[in-house]
Coordinates of C-alpha atoms and ligand atoms in Angstrom, one line a residue:
M1 CA 5.4 -11.1 -22.5
N2 CA 7.0 -13.3 -19.8
V3 CA 6.4 -11.8 -16.4
L4 CA 7.8 -12.3 -12.9
L5 CA 5.9 -10.9 -10.0
I6 CA 7.7 -10.4 -6.7
G7 CA 5.8 -10.7 -3.4
N8 CA 3.2 -12.8 -1.5
G9 CA 0.5 -10.5 -0.1
G10 CA -3.0 -9.5 -1.0
R11 CA -1.6 -6.8 -3.2
E12 CA 0.4 -9.3 -5.2
H13 CA -2.6 -11.7 -5.6
A14 CA -4.7 -8.8 -6.9
L15 CA -1.9 -7.8 -9.3
A16 CA -1.6 -11.5 -10.5
W17 CA -5.3 -11.7 -11.0
K18 CA -5.3 -8.6 -13.2
I19 CA -2.0 -9.3 -15.0
A20 CA -3.4 -12.8 -15.9
Q21 CA -6.3 -11.0 -17.8
S22 CA -3.9 -9.4 -20.2
P23 CA -3.6 -10.7 -23.8
L24 CA 0.0 -9.7 -23.7
L25 CA 0.9 -12.3 -21.0
E26 CA 2.8 -15.4 -22.0
K27 CA 4.7 -17.1 -19.2
F28 CA 4.0 -16.0 -15.6
F29 CA 6.1 -16.7 -12.5
A30 CA 5.9 -15.4 -8.9
I31 CA 8.5 -15.3 -6.2
P32 CA 7.4 -16.5 -3.7
G33 CA 3.7 -16.1 -4.5
N34 CA 0.9 -17.5 -2.3
P35 CA -1.9 -20.1 -2.6
G36 CA -4.1 -17.5 -4.4
I37 CA -1.4 -16.5 -6.9
K38 CA -0.8 -20.2 -7.7
N39 CA -4.0 -20.1 -9.8
F40 CA -2.3 -17.7 -12.2
A41 CA 1.5 -18.1 -12.0
E42 CA 4.1 -20.7 -11.3
C43 CA 5.2 -19.9 -7.7
V44 CA 8.9 -20.3 -6.9
G45 CA 9.5 -20.6 -3.2
N46 CA 13.3 -21.2 -2.8
I47 CA 14.6 -17.7 -3.7
S48 CA 14.6 -14.9 -1.2
I49 CA 13.1 -11.6 -2.4
S50 CA 16.0 -9.8 -0.7
D51 CA 18.6 -11.7 -2.9
N52 CA 18.9 -9.4 -5.8
A53 CA 21.6 -11.5 -7.6
A54 CA 19.5 -14.7 -7.4
L55 CA 16.4 -12.8 -8.7
V56 CA 18.4 -11.4 -11.6
N57 CA 19.6 -14.9 -12.4
F58 CA 16.1 -16.3 -12.3
A59 CA 14.8 -13.6 -14.6
K60 CA 17.6 -14.2 -17.1
E61 CA 17.1 -17.9 -17.0
K62 CA 13.4 -17.7 -17.7
N63 CA 13.7 -14.9 -20.3
I64 CA 11.5 -12.5 -18.3
D65 CA 10.4 -9.4 -20.2
L66 CA 9.0 -7.5 -17.2
V67 CA 9.5 -7.9 -13.4
V68 CA 6.7 -6.4 -11.3
V69 CA 8.0 -5.7 -7.8
G70 CA 5.1 -5.6 -5.3
P71 CA 6.4 -4.7 -1.8
E72 CA 8.5 -1.8 -0.7
A73 CA 11.4 -3.7 0.9
P74 CA 13.0 -5.1 -2.4
L75 CA 12.5 -1.6 -4.0
V76 CA 14.3 0.1 -1.2
N77 CA 16.9 -2.7 -1.4
G78 CA 17.7 -1.8 -5.0
L79 CA 16.1 -4.7 -6.9
V80 CA 15.1 -2.6 -9.8
D81 CA 18.6 -1.2 -10.1
A82 CA 20.0 -4.7 -10.2
L83 CA 17.5 -5.9 -12.8
N84 CA 18.0 -2.8 -15.1
A85 CA 21.8 -3.2 -14.8
A86 CA 21.3 -6.7 -16.2
G87 CA 19.2 -5.4 -19.0
I88 CA 15.9 -6.6 -17.5
K89 CA 12.8 -4.2 -17.5
A90 CA 11.1 -3.8 -14.1
F91 CA 8.0 -2.0 -12.8
G92 CA 8.9 0.0 -9.7
P93 CA 11.2 2.8 -8.7
K94 CA 15.0 2.4 -8.3
K95 CA 16.6 2.5 -4.9
V96 CA 17.2 6.3 -4.8
A97 CA 13.6 7.0 -5.8
A98 CA 12.2 4.4 -3.4
Q99 CA 13.6 6.6 -0.6
I100 CA 10.4 8.5 -0.8
E101 CA 8.9 5.7 1.3
G102 CA 12.2 4.3 2.7
S103 CA 13.0 7.5 4.6
K104 CA 10.2 9.6 5.9
I105 CA 12.8 12.3 6.5
F106 CA 13.8 12.3 2.9
A107 CA 10.1 12.6 1.9
K108 CA 9.4 15.5 4.3
C109 CA 12.5 17.4 3.3
L110 CA 11.6 17.0 -0.4
M111 CA 8.1 18.3 0.2
K112 CA 9.3 21.2 2.3
K113 CA 11.9 22.2 -0.3
Y114 CA 9.4 22.1 -3.2
G115 CA 6.3 23.5 -1.4
I116 CA 4.3 20.3 -1.6
P117 CA 1.5 20.6 1.1
T118 CA 2.2 18.5 4.2
A119 CA 2.2 18.8 8.0
D120 CA 5.0 21.0 9.6
F121 CA 7.7 18.9 11.3
G122 CA 11.0 18.6 13.1
I123 CA 13.7 16.1 12.7
F124 CA 15.7 14.8 15.8
Y125 CA 18.7 12.6 16.2
N126 CA 18.4 12.4 20.0
P127 CA 15.4 11.7 22.2
E128 CA 15.9 14.7 24.5
D129 CA 15.7 17.2 21.6
A130 CA 12.6 15.5 20.3
R131 CA 11.0 15.7 23.8
N132 CA 11.8 19.4 24.1
F133 CA 10.2 20.1 20.7
I134 CA 7.1 18.2 21.8
R135 CA 6.9 20.2 25.0
Q136 CA 7.0 23.4 23.0
K137 CA 4.3 22.2 20.5
G138 CA 1.9 20.4 22.8
A139 CA -0.5 17.6 21.8
P140 CA -2.1 16.1 19.8
I141 CA 1.2 15.5 17.9
V142 CA 2.6 12.7 15.8
I143 CA 5.9 10.8 16.4
K144 CA 7.4 8.7 13.6
A145 CA 10.5 6.4 13.2
D146 CA 12.4 7.2 10.0
G147 CA 12.8 3.9 8.1
L148 CA 10.5 1.1 7.0
A149 CA 8.5 -0.2 9.9
A150 CA 5.6 -2.0 8.2
G151 CA 3.1 0.8 9.0
K152 CA 3.9 0.4 12.7
G153 CA 6.5 3.1 13.4
V154 CA 3.9 5.9 13.8
I155 CA 2.3 7.0 17.0
V156 CA -0.5 9.6 17.0
A157 CA -0.3 10.9 20.6
Q158 CA -3.4 12.5 22.0
N159 CA -1.7 14.0 25.1
L160 CA 1.8 15.1 26.2
D161 CA 2.5 12.0 28.3
E162 CA 1.7 9.7 25.4
A163 CA 3.9 11.8 23.1
L164 CA 6.9 11.8 25.4
N165 CA 6.6 8.0 25.9
A166 CA 6.3 7.6 22.1
V167 CA 9.8 9.0 21.8
N168 CA 11.1 6.1 24.0
E169 CA 9.1 3.6 21.9
M170 CA 10.9 4.6 18.8
R171 CA 13.8 2.6 20.1
N172 CA 11.8 -0.5 19.2
F173 CA 12.2 0.2 15.6
G174 CA 15.9 -0.5 15.4
D175 CA 17.9 1.8 13.0
A176 CA 14.6 3.4 11.9
G177 CA 14.2 4.6 15.5
N178 CA 17.5 6.5 15.7
K179 CA 16.1 9.4 13.7
I180 CA 12.8 10.7 15.0
L181 CA 10.3 12.8 13.1
V182 CA 7.8 14.8 15.0
E183 CA 4.9 16.1 13.0
E184 CA 2.0 18.5 13.5
F185 CA -1.3 16.6 13.9
M186 CA -3.5 17.0 10.8
N187 CA -7.3 16.7 11.3
G188 CA -9.5 15.5 8.5
E189 CA -10.4 12.5 6.4
E190 CA -7.8 10.2 4.8
A191 CA -7.7 9.0 1.3
S192 CA -5.2 7.2 -0.9
V193 CA -4.4 8.3 -4.4
L194 CA -2.1 6.0 -6.3
A195 CA -0.6 7.0 -9.6
L196 CA 1.3 5.3 -12.4
T197 CA 4.2 7.3 -13.7
D198 CA 7.0 6.9 -16.3
G199 CA 9.1 9.7 -14.6
E200 CA 7.3 12.5 -16.5
K201 CA 3.7 11.7 -17.1
I202 CA 1.3 10.9 -14.3
L203 CA -1.8 8.7 -14.6
P204 CA -3.7 8.8 -11.3
L205 CA -5.8 5.7 -10.4
I206 CA -9.3 6.0 -9.0
A207 CA -9.1 7.2 -5.3
A208 CA -9.6 4.8 -2.5
Q209 CA -10.0 5.0 1.3
D210 CA -8.2 2.6 3.6
H211 CA -9.1 1.9 7.2
K212 CA -5.8 1.9 9.1
R213 CA -6.9 1.3 12.6
V214 CA -7.6 -2.3 13.8
D215 CA -11.0 -1.7 15.4
D216 CA -14.4 -0.3 14.4
G217 CA -14.7 3.5 14.7
D218 CA -11.0 4.0 13.8
K219 CA -10.0 2.8 17.3
G220 CA -7.0 0.8 18.3
L221 CA -3.5 0.4 16.8
N222 CA -2.4 1.2 13.3
T223 CA -2.2 -1.7 10.9
G224 CA -1.2 -2.2 7.3
G225 CA -4.9 -1.6 6.5
M226 CA -8.1 -3.4 7.5
G227 CA -10.3 -2.7 4.5
A228 CA -10.8 -0.3 1.6
Y229 CA -13.3 1.0 -0.9
A230 CA -13.3 2.9 -4.1
P231 CA -14.2 5.3 -5.5
A232 CA -13.8 7.4 -2.4
P233 CA -16.3 10.3 -2.6
I234 CA -14.1 12.5 -0.4
V235 CA -11.8 12.8 -3.4
D236 CA -14.3 14.7 -5.6
E237 CA -13.3 16.2 -9.0
K238 CA -11.9 19.3 -7.4
I239 CA -9.7 17.5 -4.9
A240 CA -8.6 15.0 -7.5
A241 CA -7.4 17.9 -9.8
Q242 CA -5.7 19.5 -6.8
V243 CA -3.9 16.2 -5.9
T244 CA -2.7 15.9 -9.5
E245 CA -1.6 19.5 -9.9
K246 CA -0.4 20.4 -6.4
I247 CA 1.0 17.0 -5.2
L248 CA 1.6 14.3 -7.8
K249 CA 3.0 16.3 -10.7
P250 CA 5.2 18.6 -8.4
T251 CA 6.5 15.6 -6.6
I252 CA 7.6 13.8 -9.8
A253 CA 9.1 17.1 -10.9
A254 CA 10.8 17.7 -7.6
L255 CA 12.5 14.3 -7.8
K256 CA 13.5 15.0 -11.4
A257 CA 15.0 18.3 -10.2
E258 CA 17.0 16.3 -7.6
G259 CA 18.3 14.1 -10.5
I260 CA 15.9 11.2 -9.7
T261 CA 13.6 9.7 -12.3
Y262 CA 10.7 8.0 -10.5
R263 CA 9.0 5.2 -12.4
G264 CA 6.3 2.9 -11.1
C265 CA 3.5 3.6 -8.7
L266 CA 3.6 6.7 -6.5
Y267 CA 1.2 6.3 -3.6
A268 CA 0.1 9.5 -1.9
G269 CA -1.6 9.1 1.5
L270 CA -3.6 12.2 2.0
M271 CA -5.4 14.1 4.7
I272 CA -8.3 16.1 3.4
Q273 CA -9.9 19.0 5.3
N274 CA -11.9 22.0 4.2
G275 CA -11.4 21.2 0.5
E276 CA -7.6 21.0 0.9
A277 CA -5.4 17.9 0.6
K278 CA -2.1 17.5 2.4
V279 CA 0.4 14.6 2.2
V280 CA 0.5 12.2 5.2
E281 CA 3.0 10.0 3.5
F282 CA 4.3 8.7 0.2
N283 CA 4.8 5.0 -0.6
C284 CA 6.8 3.7 -3.5
R285 CA 4.4 0.9 -4.4
F286 CA 0.7 0.0 -4.7
G287 CA -1.3 0.3 -1.5
D288 CA -2.7 -2.8 0.1
P289 CA -5.7 -3.3 0.5
E290 CA -6.4 -0.2 -1.7
I291 CA -5.1 -1.9 -4.9
Q292 CA -7.6 -4.8 -4.3
V293 CA -10.5 -2.4 -4.9
V294 CA -8.8 -0.2 -7.4
L295 CA -8.0 -3.2 -9.7
S296 CA -11.5 -4.5 -9.3
L297 CA -12.7 -1.3 -11.1
M298 CA -9.9 -1.0 -13.7
E299 CA -11.0 -1.9 -17.2
S300 CA -7.7 -1.2 -18.9
D301 CA -4.8 -3.7 -19.4
L302 CA -2.6 -3.3 -16.3
L303 CA 0.3 -5.2 -17.8
D304 CA 0.4 -2.9 -20.8
L305 CA 0.3 0.2 -18.4
M306 CA 3.1 -1.2 -16.1
N307 CA 5.2 -2.1 -19.1
A308 CA 4.8 1.4 -20.5
C309 CA 6.0 2.8 -17.1
A310 CA 9.0 0.6 -17.1
E311 CA 9.8 1.6 -20.7
G312 CA 9.5 5.3 -19.7
D313 CA 6.6 6.1 -22.1
L314 CA 3.1 6.4 -20.8
S315 CA 2.4 9.2 -23.2
D316 CA -0.4 7.5 -25.3
K317 CA -2.0 5.6 -22.4
K318 CA -5.3 6.2 -20.7
I319 CA -7.1 4.2 -18.1
S320 CA -10.8 3.4 -18.2
W321 CA -12.8 2.6 -15.1
S322 CA -16.0 0.8 -14.3
K323 CA -18.8 3.0 -12.9
E324 CA -19.4 0.5 -10.1
S325 CA -18.1 0.5 -6.6
A326 CA -15.8 -2.0 -4.9
V327 CA -15.2 -2.9 -1.2
C328 CA -12.6 -5.0 0.4
V329 CA -12.8 -6.3 4.0
I330 CA -9.6 -7.7 5.5
M331 CA -10.0 -10.8 7.6
A332 CA -7.1 -10.8 10.1
S333 CA -5.7 -13.1 12.7
G334 CA -7.0 -12.4 16.2
G335 CA -4.3 -10.3 18.0
Y336 CA -3.0 -8.6 14.8
P337 CA -1.2 -6.1 14.6
K338 CA 0.4 -7.7 17.8
A339 CA 1.2 -11.4 18.2
Y340 CA -1.2 -13.9 16.7
K341 CA -1.5 -17.7 16.1
K342 CA -0.7 -19.2 12.8
N343 CA -1.6 -22.5 11.0
L344 CA -5.3 -22.2 11.7
P345 CA -7.5 -24.0 9.1
I346 CA -9.6 -21.7 6.9
D347 CA -13.0 -22.7 5.7
G348 CA -15.6 -21.2 3.3
V349 CA -13.4 -19.5 0.7
I350 CA -15.0 -21.4 -2.2
K351 CA -18.5 -20.7 -0.8
A352 CA -17.7 -17.0 -0.5
E353 CA -16.5 -17.0 -4.1
S354 CA -19.7 -18.7 -5.2
L355 CA -21.6 -15.8 -3.6
G356 CA -19.7 -13.3 -5.8
A357 CA -16.6 -12.3 -3.8
K358 CA -13.1 -12.2 -5.1
I359 CA -10.9 -13.6 -2.3
F360 CA -7.4 -12.2 -2.3
H361 CA -4.9 -14.3 -0.2
A362 CA -2.6 -12.3 2.0
G363 CA -1.4 -14.5 4.9
T364 CA -2.3 -18.0 3.9
K365 CA -0.5 -21.2 3.0
I366 CA -1.2 -24.8 2.2
K367 CA -0.2 -27.2 5.0
D368 CA -0.8 -30.9 4.5
G369 CA -3.2 -30.1 1.6
E370 CA -5.2 -27.7 3.7
L371 CA -5.5 -23.9 3.5
V372 CA -4.3 -22.4 6.8
T373 CA -3.5 -18.9 8.2
S374 CA 0.1 -17.8 8.0
G375 CA 0.1 -14.0 8.5
G376 CA -1.6 -11.1 10.3
R377 CA -3.8 -10.0 7.4
V378 CA -5.1 -13.3 6.1
L379 CA -7.7 -12.6 3.3
G380 CA -9.0 -9.6 1.4
V381 CA -12.7 -10.3 0.7
T382 CA -13.6 -8.1 -2.2
V383 CA -16.9 -7.4 -4.0
K384 CA -17.8 -5.1 -6.9
A385 CA -21.4 -4.0 -7.3
P386 CA -23.4 -1.2 -9.0
T387 CA -23.5 0.9 -5.8
L388 CA -21.4 1.1 -2.7
R389 CA -24.4 0.1 -0.5
E390 CA -24.8 -3.1 -2.5
A391 CA -21.1 -3.8 -2.4
V392 CA -21.0 -3.4 1.4
D393 CA -24.1 -5.6 2.0
K394 CA -22.7 -8.3 -0.2
V395 CA -19.1 -8.2 1.0
Y396 CA -20.3 -8.9 4.6
K397 CA -22.5 -11.8 3.5
C398 CA -19.4 -13.3 2.0
V399 CA -17.2 -12.6 5.0
E400 CA -19.7 -14.4 7.2
V401 CA -19.3 -17.7 5.4
I402 CA -15.5 -17.7 5.9
H403 CA -14.2 -19.1 9.2
F404 CA -10.9 -19.5 11.0
D405 CA -10.3 -19.5 14.7
N406 CA -10.1 -15.9 16.2
A407 CA -10.8 -14.3 12.8
H408 CA -11.1 -10.5 13.3
Y409 CA -12.5 -8.0 10.8
R410 CA -13.9 -4.5 11.0
K411 CA -17.7 -4.3 10.6
D412 CA -17.7 -0.6 9.4
I413 CA -15.7 -0.6 6.2
A414 CA -17.0 2.2 4.0
A415 CA -19.5 3.2 6.6
R416 CA -18.4 6.8 6.5
A417 CA -19.1 7.0 2.7
L418 CA -22.6 5.6 3.2
Ligands
AMP501 P1 2.1 7.0 8.0 O1 2.8 5.6 8.1 O2 3.0 8.1 8.0 O3 1.1 7.0 6.9 O4 1.2 7.1 9.3 C1 0.2 6.1 9.6 C2 -1.1 6.7 10.0 O5 -0.9 7.6 11.1 C3 -1.7 7.6 8.9 O6 -2.4 6.9 8.0 C4 -2.6 8.5 9.7 O7 -3.8 7.9 10.1 C5 -1.7 8.7 10.9 N1 -0.9 10.0 10.8 C6 0.3 10.0 10.3 N2 0.8 11.3 10.3 C7 -0.2 12.1 10.8 C8 -0.4 13.5 11.0 N3 0.6 14.3 10.8 N4 -1.6 13.9 11.5 C9 -2.6 13.0 11.7 N5 -2.5 11.7 11.5 C10 -1.3 11.2 11.1
LIG502 N1 -2.8 0.4 3.1 C1 -1.8 1.2 3.4 C2 -0.5 0.9 2.6 O1 -0.5 0.1 1.7 O2 0.5 1.4 3.0

C-alpha cells in the first residue's frame, strides 16, 4: 500500500513510526513531515496542507492508496471530501463530520438532542447576552469560542470577574469568537478515549490521560497537552463500557441519524466523577500527545485498521494491546503557550534514545545541518515499561539528558495515577 501522511507534529511522527511497522506498507510520503518522520517517509515540503487540489494531485501522481490526515484543520477544510471525490481513500472524517470538533456549538447541540452526557450550556451571539447568563449562573463557569482555536479558546473562570472578562477575550479568537458558548463547570478527573470507527462499528483504543495545563499541579494556561500516560486507571472496565455504550456508540448513531457517516478517529475528551463520564469535547482526529502513548502500547497493525475505517468495514477487526504502561513527557519551548523563541539547538536526543526512550518530534527542524526548535511543543519523550512507576522513572532520566535553552516540561506527568 502506498501511503501519504498529512501533518508535522508529534502525533504524525508517532503515526509514521507505527505505520512503518506494517507489512502492508510499500511507498511512504509525508506532507510536510518533520525531522523525525524523515526516518520513515519521504517528506515533501512545498505543498500546503490547506491546498486540497495540490494534495489530490500529489496523491494521484504517486499512486497513493491511503491518505492519513493527522491534524484537524485539513479535515475541517474538507480534504477527505476532495480526496474521495477523486477516488482516493483517506483516513479521517469528511468536512460535515469534522464539525464535531470544528464547531463546539454543533457538538453541544448534537449531544443535547441525542441525550449524550455533557455539561449544560448556553449559546450566545452577542457578549451582553453571554454576560447576563453568566451573572445568573455564577462561577466557576467555562467560556468557549466556537471554532478551532488550537486548544486555546477556552477559559475556565473561577470567579465572576474572570468570567465576565473572558467574554471580552473571546474577541481574540476571530470568527471563532463571534459565537460564545458558556458551559456549566464540571468537576472531576479528565481522560481521553479515542476510538476508530467505520461509521457503524466502534473500536475504542486504550484510555489515556493528558495534562492540559502548562505547569505542575495543573496550574497555568491551557496548552495542546504537556504529557500523557496510558492506560489511565480512572477509566476502569465499568467506565470504559459506559463510554462505549453511552457516549461513543450513541454519538456515531446520532451523526448517522443526521445523515452524517463519521469515519476515522473520534476523540472523546471526558470528565469523570462519581463513576460517571461526561463529554468535555469531541475531536475529529487522534489526540496529541495521547496517541504517542497509545501507539506505544498497540500491538495490532495500525495501517490495516485505518485502511478498514477508510473502506467502511471494521467488522472483522480487533486490537491487541501490550500489558505494559507508557508515559510521554512533552518538552516545550520556554514561554509556550504564549510567545517563545525558535531556532534553539537541541542536544541529547540520540543519548535519550539509547537510554530506551522513543523521541517523537513535534516542533523541530533541521537548520544548517543541526536539529533546532521550531514550535511550542518541541519533543514528546516517550517510554514504555512493565509498570507505570518504571515508565515514569525512566522517562524523566531520558528527559534530563536532552537540552535546549529555556526548555520547559512538567515534572508530575502521571503523578496522579501513582
Ligand atoms: P476543550 O477545548 O473544550 O477540551 O477545553 C479545554 C480544557 O478546558 C478541558 O480539557 C478542560 O480541562 C477544561 N474544560 C472545558 N470545559 C469544561 C467544563 N465544562 N468544566 C470543567 N472544565 C472544562
Ligand atoms: N491533547 C489534546 C488534544 O489532542 O486535543
